[in-house]
Short mmCIF file of C-alpha atoms in Angstrom, two decimals:
data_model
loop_
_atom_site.label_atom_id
_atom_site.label_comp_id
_atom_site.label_asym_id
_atom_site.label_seq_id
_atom_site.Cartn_x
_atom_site.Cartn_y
_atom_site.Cartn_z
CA UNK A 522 4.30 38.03 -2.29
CA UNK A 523 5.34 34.57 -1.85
CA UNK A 524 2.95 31.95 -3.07
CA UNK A 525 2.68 29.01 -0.30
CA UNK A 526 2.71 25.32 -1.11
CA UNK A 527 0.36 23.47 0.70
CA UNK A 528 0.38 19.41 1.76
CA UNK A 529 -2.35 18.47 -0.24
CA UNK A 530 -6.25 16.94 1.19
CA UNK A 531 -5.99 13.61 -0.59
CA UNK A 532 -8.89 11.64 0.58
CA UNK A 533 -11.75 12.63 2.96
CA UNK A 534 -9.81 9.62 5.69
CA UNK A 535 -6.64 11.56 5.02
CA UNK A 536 -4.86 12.62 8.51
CA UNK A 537 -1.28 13.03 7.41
CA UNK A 538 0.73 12.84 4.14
CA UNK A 539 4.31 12.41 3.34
CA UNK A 540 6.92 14.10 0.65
CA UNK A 541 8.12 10.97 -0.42
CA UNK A 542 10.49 12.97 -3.05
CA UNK A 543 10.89 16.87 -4.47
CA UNK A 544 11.50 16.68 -8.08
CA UNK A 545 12.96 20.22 -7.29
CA UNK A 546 15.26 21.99 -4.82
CA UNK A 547 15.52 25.48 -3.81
CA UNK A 548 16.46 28.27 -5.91
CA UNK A 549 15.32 25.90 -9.19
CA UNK A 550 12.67 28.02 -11.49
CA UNK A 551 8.86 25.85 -11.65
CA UNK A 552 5.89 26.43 -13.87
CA UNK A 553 2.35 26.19 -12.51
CA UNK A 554 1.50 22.61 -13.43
CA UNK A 555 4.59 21.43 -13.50
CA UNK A 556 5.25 18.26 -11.01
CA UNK A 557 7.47 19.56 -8.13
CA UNK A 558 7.45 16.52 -5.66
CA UNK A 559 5.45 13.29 -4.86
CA UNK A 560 3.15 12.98 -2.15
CA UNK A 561 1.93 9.89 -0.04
CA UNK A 562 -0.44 8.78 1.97
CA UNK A 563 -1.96 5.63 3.32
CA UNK A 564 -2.62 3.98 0.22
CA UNK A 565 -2.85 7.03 -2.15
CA UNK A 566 0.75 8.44 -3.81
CA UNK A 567 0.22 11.28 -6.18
CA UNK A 568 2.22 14.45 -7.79
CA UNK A 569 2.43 17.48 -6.34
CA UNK A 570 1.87 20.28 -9.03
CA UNK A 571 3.16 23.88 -8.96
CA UNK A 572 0.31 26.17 -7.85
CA UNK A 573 2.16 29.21 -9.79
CA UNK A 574 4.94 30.32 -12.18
CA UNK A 575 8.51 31.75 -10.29
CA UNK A 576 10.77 30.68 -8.14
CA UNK A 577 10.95 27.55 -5.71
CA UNK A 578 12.49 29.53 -2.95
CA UNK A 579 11.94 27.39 0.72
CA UNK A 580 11.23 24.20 0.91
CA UNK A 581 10.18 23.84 4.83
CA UNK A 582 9.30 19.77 4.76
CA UNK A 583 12.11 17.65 4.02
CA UNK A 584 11.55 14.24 2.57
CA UNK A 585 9.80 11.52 4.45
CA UNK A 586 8.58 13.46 7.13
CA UNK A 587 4.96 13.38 7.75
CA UNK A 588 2.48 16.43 7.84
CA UNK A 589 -0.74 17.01 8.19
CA UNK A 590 -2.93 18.31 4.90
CA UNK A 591 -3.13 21.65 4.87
CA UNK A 592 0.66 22.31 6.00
CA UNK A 593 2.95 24.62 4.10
CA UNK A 594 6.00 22.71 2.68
CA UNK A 595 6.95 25.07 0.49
CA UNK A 596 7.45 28.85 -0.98
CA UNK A 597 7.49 29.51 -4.53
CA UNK A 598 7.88 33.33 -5.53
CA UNK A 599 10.09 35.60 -7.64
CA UNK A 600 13.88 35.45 -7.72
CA UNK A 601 15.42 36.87 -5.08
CA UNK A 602 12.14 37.44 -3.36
CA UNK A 603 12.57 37.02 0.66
CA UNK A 604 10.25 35.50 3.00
CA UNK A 605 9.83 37.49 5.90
CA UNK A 606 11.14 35.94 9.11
CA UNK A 607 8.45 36.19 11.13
CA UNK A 608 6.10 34.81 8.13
CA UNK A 609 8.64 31.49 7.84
CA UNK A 610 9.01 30.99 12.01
CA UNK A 611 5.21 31.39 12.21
CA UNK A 612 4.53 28.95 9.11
CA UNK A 613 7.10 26.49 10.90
CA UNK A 614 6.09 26.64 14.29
CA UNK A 615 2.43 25.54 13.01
CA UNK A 616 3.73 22.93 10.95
CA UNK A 617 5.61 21.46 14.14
CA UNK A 618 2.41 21.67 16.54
CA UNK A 619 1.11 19.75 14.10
CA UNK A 620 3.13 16.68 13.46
CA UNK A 621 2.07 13.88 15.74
CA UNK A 622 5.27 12.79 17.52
CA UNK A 623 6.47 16.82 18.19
CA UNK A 624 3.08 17.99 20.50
CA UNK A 625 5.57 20.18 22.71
CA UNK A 626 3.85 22.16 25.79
CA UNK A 627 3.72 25.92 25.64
CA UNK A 628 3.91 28.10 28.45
CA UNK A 629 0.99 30.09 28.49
CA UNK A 630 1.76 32.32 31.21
CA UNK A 631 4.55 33.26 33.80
CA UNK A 632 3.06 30.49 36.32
CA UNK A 633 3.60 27.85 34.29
CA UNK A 634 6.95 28.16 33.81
CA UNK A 635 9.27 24.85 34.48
CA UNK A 636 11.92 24.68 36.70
CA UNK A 637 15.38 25.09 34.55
CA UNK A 638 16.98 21.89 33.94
CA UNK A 639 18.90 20.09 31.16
CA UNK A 640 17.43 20.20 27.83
CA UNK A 641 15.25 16.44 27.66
CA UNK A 642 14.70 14.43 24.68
CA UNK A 643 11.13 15.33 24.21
CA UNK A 644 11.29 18.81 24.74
CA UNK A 645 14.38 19.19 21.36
CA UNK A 646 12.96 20.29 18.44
CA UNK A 647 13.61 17.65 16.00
CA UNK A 648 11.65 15.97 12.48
CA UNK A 649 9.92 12.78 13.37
CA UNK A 650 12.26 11.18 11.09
CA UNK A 651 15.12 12.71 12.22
CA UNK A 652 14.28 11.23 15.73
CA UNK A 653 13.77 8.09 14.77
CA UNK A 654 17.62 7.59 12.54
CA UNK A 655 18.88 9.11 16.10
CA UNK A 656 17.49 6.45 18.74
CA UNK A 657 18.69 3.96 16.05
CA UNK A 658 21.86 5.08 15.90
CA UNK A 659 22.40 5.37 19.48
CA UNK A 660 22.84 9.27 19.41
CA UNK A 661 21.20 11.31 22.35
CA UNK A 662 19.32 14.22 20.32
CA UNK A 663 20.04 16.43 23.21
CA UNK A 664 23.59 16.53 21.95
CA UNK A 665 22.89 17.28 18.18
CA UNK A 666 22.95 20.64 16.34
CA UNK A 667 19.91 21.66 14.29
CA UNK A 668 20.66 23.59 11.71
CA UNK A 669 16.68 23.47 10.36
CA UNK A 670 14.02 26.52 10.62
CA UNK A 671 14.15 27.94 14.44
CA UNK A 672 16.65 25.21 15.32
CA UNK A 673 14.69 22.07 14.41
CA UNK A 674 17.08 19.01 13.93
CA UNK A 675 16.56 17.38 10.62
CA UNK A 676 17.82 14.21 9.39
CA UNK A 677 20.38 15.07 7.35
CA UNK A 678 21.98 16.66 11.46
CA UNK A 679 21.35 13.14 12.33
CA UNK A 680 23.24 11.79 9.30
CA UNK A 681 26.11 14.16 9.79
CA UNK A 682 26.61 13.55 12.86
CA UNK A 683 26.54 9.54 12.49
CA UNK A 684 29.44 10.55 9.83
CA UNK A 685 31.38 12.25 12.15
CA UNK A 686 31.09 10.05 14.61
CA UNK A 687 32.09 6.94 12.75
CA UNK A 688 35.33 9.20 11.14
CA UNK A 689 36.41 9.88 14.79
CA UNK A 690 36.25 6.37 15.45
CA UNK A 691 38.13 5.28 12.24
CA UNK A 692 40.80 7.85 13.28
CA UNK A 693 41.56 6.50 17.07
CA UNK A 694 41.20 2.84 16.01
CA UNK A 695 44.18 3.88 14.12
CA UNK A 696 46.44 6.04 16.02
CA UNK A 697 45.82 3.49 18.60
CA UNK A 698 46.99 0.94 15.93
CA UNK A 699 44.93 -1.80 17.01
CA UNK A 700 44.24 -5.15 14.89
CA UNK A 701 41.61 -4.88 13.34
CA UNK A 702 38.00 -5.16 14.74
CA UNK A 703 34.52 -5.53 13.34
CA UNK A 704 33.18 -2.32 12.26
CA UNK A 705 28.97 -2.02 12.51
CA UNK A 706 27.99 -2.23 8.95
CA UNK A 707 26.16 0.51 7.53
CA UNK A 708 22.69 -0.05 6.30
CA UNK A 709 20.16 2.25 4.75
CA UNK A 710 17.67 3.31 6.43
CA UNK A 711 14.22 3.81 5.02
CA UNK A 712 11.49 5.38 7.09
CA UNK A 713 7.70 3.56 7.02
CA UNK A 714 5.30 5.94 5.91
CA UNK A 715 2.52 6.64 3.55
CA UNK A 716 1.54 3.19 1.28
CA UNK A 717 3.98 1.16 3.17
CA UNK A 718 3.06 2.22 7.05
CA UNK A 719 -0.98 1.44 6.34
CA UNK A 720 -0.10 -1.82 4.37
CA UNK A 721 2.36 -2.74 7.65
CA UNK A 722 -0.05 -1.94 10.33
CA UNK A 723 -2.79 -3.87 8.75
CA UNK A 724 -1.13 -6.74 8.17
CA UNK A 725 0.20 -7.51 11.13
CA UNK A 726 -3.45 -6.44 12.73
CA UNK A 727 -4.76 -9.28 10.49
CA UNK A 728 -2.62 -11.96 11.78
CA UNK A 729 -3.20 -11.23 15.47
CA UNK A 730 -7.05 -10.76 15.23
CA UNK A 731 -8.12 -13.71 13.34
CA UNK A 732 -6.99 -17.44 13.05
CA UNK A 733 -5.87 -18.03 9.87
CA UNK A 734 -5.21 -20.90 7.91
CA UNK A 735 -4.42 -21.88 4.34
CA UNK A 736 -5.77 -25.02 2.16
CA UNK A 737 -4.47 -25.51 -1.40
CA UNK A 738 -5.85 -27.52 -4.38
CA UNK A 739 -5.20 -27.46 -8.20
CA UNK A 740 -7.42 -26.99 -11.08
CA UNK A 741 -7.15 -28.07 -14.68
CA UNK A 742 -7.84 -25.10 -16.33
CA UNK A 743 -7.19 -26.64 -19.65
CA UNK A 744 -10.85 -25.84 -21.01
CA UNK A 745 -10.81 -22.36 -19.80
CA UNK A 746 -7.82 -20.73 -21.31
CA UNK A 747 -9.32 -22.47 -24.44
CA UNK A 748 -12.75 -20.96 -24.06
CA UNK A 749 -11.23 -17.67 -23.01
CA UNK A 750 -9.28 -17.50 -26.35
CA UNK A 751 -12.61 -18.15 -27.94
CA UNK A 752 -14.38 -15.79 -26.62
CA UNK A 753 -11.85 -13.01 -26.95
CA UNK A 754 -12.06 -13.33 -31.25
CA UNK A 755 -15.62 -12.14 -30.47
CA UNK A 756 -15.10 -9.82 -27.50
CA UNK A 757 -11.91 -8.12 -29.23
CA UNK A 758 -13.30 -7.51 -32.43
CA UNK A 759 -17.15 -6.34 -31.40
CA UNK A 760 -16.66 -4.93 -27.92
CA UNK A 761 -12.97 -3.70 -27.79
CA UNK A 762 -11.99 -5.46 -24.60
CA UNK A 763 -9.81 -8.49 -24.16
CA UNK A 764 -10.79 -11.14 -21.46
CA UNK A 765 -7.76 -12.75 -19.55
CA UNK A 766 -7.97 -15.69 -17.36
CA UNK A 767 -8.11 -13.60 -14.04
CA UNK A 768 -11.42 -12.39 -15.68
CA UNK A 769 -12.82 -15.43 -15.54
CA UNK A 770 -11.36 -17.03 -12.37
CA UNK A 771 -13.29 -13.29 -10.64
CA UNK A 772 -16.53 -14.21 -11.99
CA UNK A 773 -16.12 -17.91 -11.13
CA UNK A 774 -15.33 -17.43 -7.77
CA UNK A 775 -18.28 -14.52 -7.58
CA UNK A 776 -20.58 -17.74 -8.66
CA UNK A 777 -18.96 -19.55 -5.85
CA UNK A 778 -19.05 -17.40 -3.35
CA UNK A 779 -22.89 -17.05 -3.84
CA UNK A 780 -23.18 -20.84 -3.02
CA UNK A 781 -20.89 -20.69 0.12
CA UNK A 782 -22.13 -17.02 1.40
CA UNK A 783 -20.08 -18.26 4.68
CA UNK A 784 -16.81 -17.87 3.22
CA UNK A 785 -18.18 -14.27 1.89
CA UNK A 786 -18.49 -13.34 5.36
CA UNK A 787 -16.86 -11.45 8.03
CA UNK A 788 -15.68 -11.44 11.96
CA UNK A 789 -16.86 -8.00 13.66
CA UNK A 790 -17.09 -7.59 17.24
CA UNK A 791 -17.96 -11.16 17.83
CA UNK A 792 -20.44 -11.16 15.85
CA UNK A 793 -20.13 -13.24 11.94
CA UNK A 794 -21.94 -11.07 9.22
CA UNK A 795 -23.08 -12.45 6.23
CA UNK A 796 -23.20 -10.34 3.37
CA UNK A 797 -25.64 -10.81 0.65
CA UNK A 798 -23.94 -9.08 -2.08
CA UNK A 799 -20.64 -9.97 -3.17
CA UNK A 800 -18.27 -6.88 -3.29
CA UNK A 801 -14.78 -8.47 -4.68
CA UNK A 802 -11.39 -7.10 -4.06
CA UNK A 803 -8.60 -7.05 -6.71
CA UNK A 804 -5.02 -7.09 -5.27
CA UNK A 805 -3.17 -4.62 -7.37
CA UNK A 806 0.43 -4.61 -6.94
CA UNK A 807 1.99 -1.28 -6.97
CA UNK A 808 5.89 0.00 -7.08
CA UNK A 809 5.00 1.80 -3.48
CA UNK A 810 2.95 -1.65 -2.29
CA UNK A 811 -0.18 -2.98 -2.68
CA UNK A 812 -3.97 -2.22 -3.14
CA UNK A 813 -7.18 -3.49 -2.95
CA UNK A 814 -9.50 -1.56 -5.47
CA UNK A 815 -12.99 -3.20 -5.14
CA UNK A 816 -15.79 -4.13 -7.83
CA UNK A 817 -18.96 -3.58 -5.81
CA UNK A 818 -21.95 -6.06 -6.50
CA UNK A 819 -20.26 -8.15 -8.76
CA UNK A 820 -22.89 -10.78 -8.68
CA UNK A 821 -24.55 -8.52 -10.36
CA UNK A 822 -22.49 -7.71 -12.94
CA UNK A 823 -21.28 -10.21 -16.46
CA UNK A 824 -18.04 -11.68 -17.42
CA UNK A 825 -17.47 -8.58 -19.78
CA UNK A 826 -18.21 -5.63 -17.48
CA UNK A 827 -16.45 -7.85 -14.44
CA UNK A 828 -13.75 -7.42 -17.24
CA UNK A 829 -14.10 -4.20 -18.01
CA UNK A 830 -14.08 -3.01 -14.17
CA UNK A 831 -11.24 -4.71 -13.16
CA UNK A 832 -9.00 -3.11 -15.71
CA UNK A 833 -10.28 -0.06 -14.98
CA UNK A 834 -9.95 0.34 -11.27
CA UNK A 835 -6.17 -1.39 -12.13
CA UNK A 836 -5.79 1.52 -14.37
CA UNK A 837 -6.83 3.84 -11.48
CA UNK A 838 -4.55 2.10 -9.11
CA UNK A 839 -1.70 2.16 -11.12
CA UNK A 840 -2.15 5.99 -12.25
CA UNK A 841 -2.57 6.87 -8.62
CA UNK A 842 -6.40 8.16 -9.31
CA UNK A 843 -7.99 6.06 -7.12
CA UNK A 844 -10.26 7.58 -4.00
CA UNK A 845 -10.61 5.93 -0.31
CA UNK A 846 -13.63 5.05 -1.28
CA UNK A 847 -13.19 2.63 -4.02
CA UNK A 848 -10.38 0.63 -1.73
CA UNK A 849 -13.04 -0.11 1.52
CA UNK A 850 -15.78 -2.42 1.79
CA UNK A 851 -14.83 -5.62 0.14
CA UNK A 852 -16.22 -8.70 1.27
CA UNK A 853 -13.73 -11.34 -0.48
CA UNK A 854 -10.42 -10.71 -2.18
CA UNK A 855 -8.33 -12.11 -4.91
CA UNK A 856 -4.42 -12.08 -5.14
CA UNK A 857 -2.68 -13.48 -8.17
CA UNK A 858 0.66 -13.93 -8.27
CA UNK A 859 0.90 -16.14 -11.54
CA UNK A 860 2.81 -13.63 -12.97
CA UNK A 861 6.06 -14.00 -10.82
CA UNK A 862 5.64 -17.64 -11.60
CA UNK A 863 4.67 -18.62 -7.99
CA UNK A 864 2.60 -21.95 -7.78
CA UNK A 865 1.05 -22.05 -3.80
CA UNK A 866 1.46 -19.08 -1.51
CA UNK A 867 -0.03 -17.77 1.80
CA UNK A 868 -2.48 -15.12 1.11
CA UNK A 869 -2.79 -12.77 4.23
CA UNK A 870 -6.44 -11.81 4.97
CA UNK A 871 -8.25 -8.42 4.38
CA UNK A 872 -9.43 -8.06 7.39
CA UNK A 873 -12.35 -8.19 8.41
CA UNK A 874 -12.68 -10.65 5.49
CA UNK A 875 -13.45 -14.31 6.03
CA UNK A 876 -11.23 -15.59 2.99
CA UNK A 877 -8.80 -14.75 0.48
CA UNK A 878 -8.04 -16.43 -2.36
CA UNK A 879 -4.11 -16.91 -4.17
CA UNK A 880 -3.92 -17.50 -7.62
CA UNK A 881 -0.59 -19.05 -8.68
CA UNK A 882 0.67 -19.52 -12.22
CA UNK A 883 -0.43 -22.34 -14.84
CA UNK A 884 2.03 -24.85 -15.45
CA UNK A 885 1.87 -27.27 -18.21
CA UNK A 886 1.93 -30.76 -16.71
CA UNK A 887 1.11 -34.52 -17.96
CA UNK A 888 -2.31 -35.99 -16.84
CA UNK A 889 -3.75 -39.27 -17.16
CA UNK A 890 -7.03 -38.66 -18.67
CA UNK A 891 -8.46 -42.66 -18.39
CA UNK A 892 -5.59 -45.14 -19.85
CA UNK A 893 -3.92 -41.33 -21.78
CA UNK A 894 -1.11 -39.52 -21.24
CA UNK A 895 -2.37 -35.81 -21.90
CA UNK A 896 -0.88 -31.79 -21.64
CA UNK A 897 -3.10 -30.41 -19.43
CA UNK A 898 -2.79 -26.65 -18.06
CA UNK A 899 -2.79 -26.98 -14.28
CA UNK A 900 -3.76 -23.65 -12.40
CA UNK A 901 -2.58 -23.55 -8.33
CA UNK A 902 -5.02 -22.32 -6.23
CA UNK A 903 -4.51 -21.19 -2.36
CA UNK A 904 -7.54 -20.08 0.05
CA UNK A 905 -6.79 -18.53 3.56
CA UNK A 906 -9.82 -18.62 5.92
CA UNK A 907 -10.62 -16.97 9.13
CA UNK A 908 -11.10 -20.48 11.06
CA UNK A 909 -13.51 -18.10 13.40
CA UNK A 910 -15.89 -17.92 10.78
CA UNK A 911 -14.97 -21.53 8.46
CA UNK A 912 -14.00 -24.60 9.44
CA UNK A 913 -12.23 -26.71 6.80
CA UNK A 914 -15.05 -28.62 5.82
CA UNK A 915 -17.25 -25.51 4.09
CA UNK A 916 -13.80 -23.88 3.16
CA UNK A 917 -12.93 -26.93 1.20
CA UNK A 918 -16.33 -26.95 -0.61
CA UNK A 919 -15.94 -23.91 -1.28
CA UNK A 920 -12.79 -24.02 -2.89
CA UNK A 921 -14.36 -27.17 -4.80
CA UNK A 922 -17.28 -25.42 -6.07
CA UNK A 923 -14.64 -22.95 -7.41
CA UNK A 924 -12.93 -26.35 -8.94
CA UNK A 925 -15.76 -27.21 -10.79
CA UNK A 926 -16.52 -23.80 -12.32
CA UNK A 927 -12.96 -24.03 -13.38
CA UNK A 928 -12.80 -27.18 -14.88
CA UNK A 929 -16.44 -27.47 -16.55
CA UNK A 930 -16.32 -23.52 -17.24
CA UNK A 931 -19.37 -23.60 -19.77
CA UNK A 932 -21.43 -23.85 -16.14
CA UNK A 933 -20.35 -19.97 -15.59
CA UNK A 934 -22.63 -19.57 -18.80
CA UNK A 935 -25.80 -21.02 -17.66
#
């Protein structure tokens, strides 16, 4: 009997989840274990593992389209092996009650029945997805074939029939021989779901609900990156870790946020809370988008297992290992962009947050140190505020206490 593949339960907050690709199609032979597509969702993107040996025989959720866990999107079973009908309409018809945007009616008995009329838009069985390519293409879905399980109409009916449509338009344009006219230029078209739909939403949330603004200074981190190459001849050799300069710009900005506990604050129903531990967010940047893993009480913690949990909850994030959990609750974040060689940016809040600090990179730059001409290394720094909660003055001392801790970085030690 046919072995069902289920949408996987990734995360307790988990209400839908995406095949962002199948690594296999049907008819192609899998091995339990062996990675047959990627799932997605929210901020979570994992692999999707063969749960036995055989056949992939139906795949029943086409790329991008959203389910909810639980959901068969797949069959895997011996060659040749057929699914019953009644088995695959009953397995589809559940997955399509399911999906958000397809919540159809169902006549429950001969009273309810609606008076005949023309097929509407709503009542066409058609992949969320599918839907969506349609109304931007300008194609009624009432006049499309579906050629899916019990008639559905999946995108690639959508894409076929935007082909055809643009051929029969190709072909009059030139029987009529006409000059020649603009033709729409075709884009791709990616659907927003999973990493990138979460990351969307909540950004834009974050600039309507809070007043946000951005001040800038620069630090000369000149004595840092020379302590932190200090430090690491000891730290590399006795503890097997090696510190960077985002190590140290975390814990300095822990230290100032515990002197300015109003920028490590937050906006919540019109109320500002102050929180009295300081649980730090560390922008990872992903190939799907971006996440916020979070070091919880990291006033609590030193400059070597700050270190040590940042790399490891970047590891997470970047091995697609990390829970719900570990992303929620932060009460300031940190975004460094240094990397791209970006000096001063606009950080976007994590809401609720109060602040969020930008890290650009270090430039080498000339200084007058008293009557001297010196190479100093000069380190960007950009802090958005919620000007609810801050008003410049505190945000600038706060980003000045961060200054100092930079610039005099032996005061991180006492």
């Amino acid at each position: 009997m046919a072995v069902e593949v289920l949408m996987p339960k990734m995360g307790m907050a988990m209400k839908e989840g995406t095949v962002s690709r199948w690594n296999k199609q049907a008819g192609d032979l899998v091995s339990k274990g062996e990675v047959i597509a990627s799932i997605s969702s929210e901020k979570i993107e994992a692999d999707l593992e063969a749960p036995a040996n055989g056949v992939l025989l139906k795949i029943t959720v086409s790329e991008w389209e959203g389910v909810p866990p639980g959901t068969v999107i797949g069959y895997i079973g011996h060659p040749n092996e057929q699914i019953a009908e009644e088995t695959a309409a009953t397995a589809t018809f559940q997955t399509a009650a399911l999906e958000k945007n397809l919540e159809e009616p169902v006549a429950m008995t001969e009273s309810a029945t609606i008076a005949a009329s023309p097929t509407s838009a709503k009542e066409v069985k058609i992949s969320p997805v599918a839907r969506k390519l349609a109304e931007a293409a300008g194609l009624p879905v009432e006049s499309l074939i579906g050629t899916g399980p019990v008639g559905r109409i999946t995108k690639e009916d959508v894409e076929k029939a935007i082909a055809e449509r643009e051929a029969k338009q190709a072909v009059a344009a030139e029987d009529d021989r006409l000059p020649a006219v603009a033709v729409e230029e075709t884009t791709e078209q990616l659907p927003v779901t999973g990493m990138r739909k979460v990351i969307a939403s909540r950004m834009m949330a974050s600039l309507q609900e809070s007043a946000q603004l951005t001040i800038t200074t620069r630090a000369d981190v000149t004595d840092l990156i020379a302590l932190q190459k200090k430090m690491n001849e000891v730290t590399q050799k006795e503890h097997e870790i090696k510190l960077t300069v985002t190590d140290l710009i975390a814990r300095a900005t822990v230290l100032a946020l515990q002197r300015h506990k109003q920028v490590n604050s937050a906006y919540i129903d019109d109320r500002i809370h102050r929180y009295g531990h300081v649980h730090l967010g560390i922008a990872v940047a992903l190939e799907q988008g971006l996440v916020v893993p979070v070091v919880r009480y990291a006033e609590s913690t030193s400059v070597l297992d700050l270190s040590r949990r940042i790399k490891a909850l970047a590891a997470q994030a970047r091995e697609g290992t990390l829970g719900m959990e570990e992303m929620q609750g932060s009460t300031f974040s940190i975004t460094n962009l240094g990397a791209y060689g970006i000096d001063f940016f606009t950080p976007v809040l994590n809401s609720p947050e109060a602040g969020i600090l930008g890290v650009g990179a270090v430039q080498e730059t000339p200084v007058f140190i008293g009557e001297e001409v010196q190479r100093r290394s000069i380190l960007p720094l950009s802090l958005t505020f919620d000007h609810r909660v801050l008003d410049g003055a505190p945000a600038a001392e706060f980003l000045h206490t961060l200054r100092k801790y930079l610039e005099e970085p032996y005061r991180m030690l006492l």
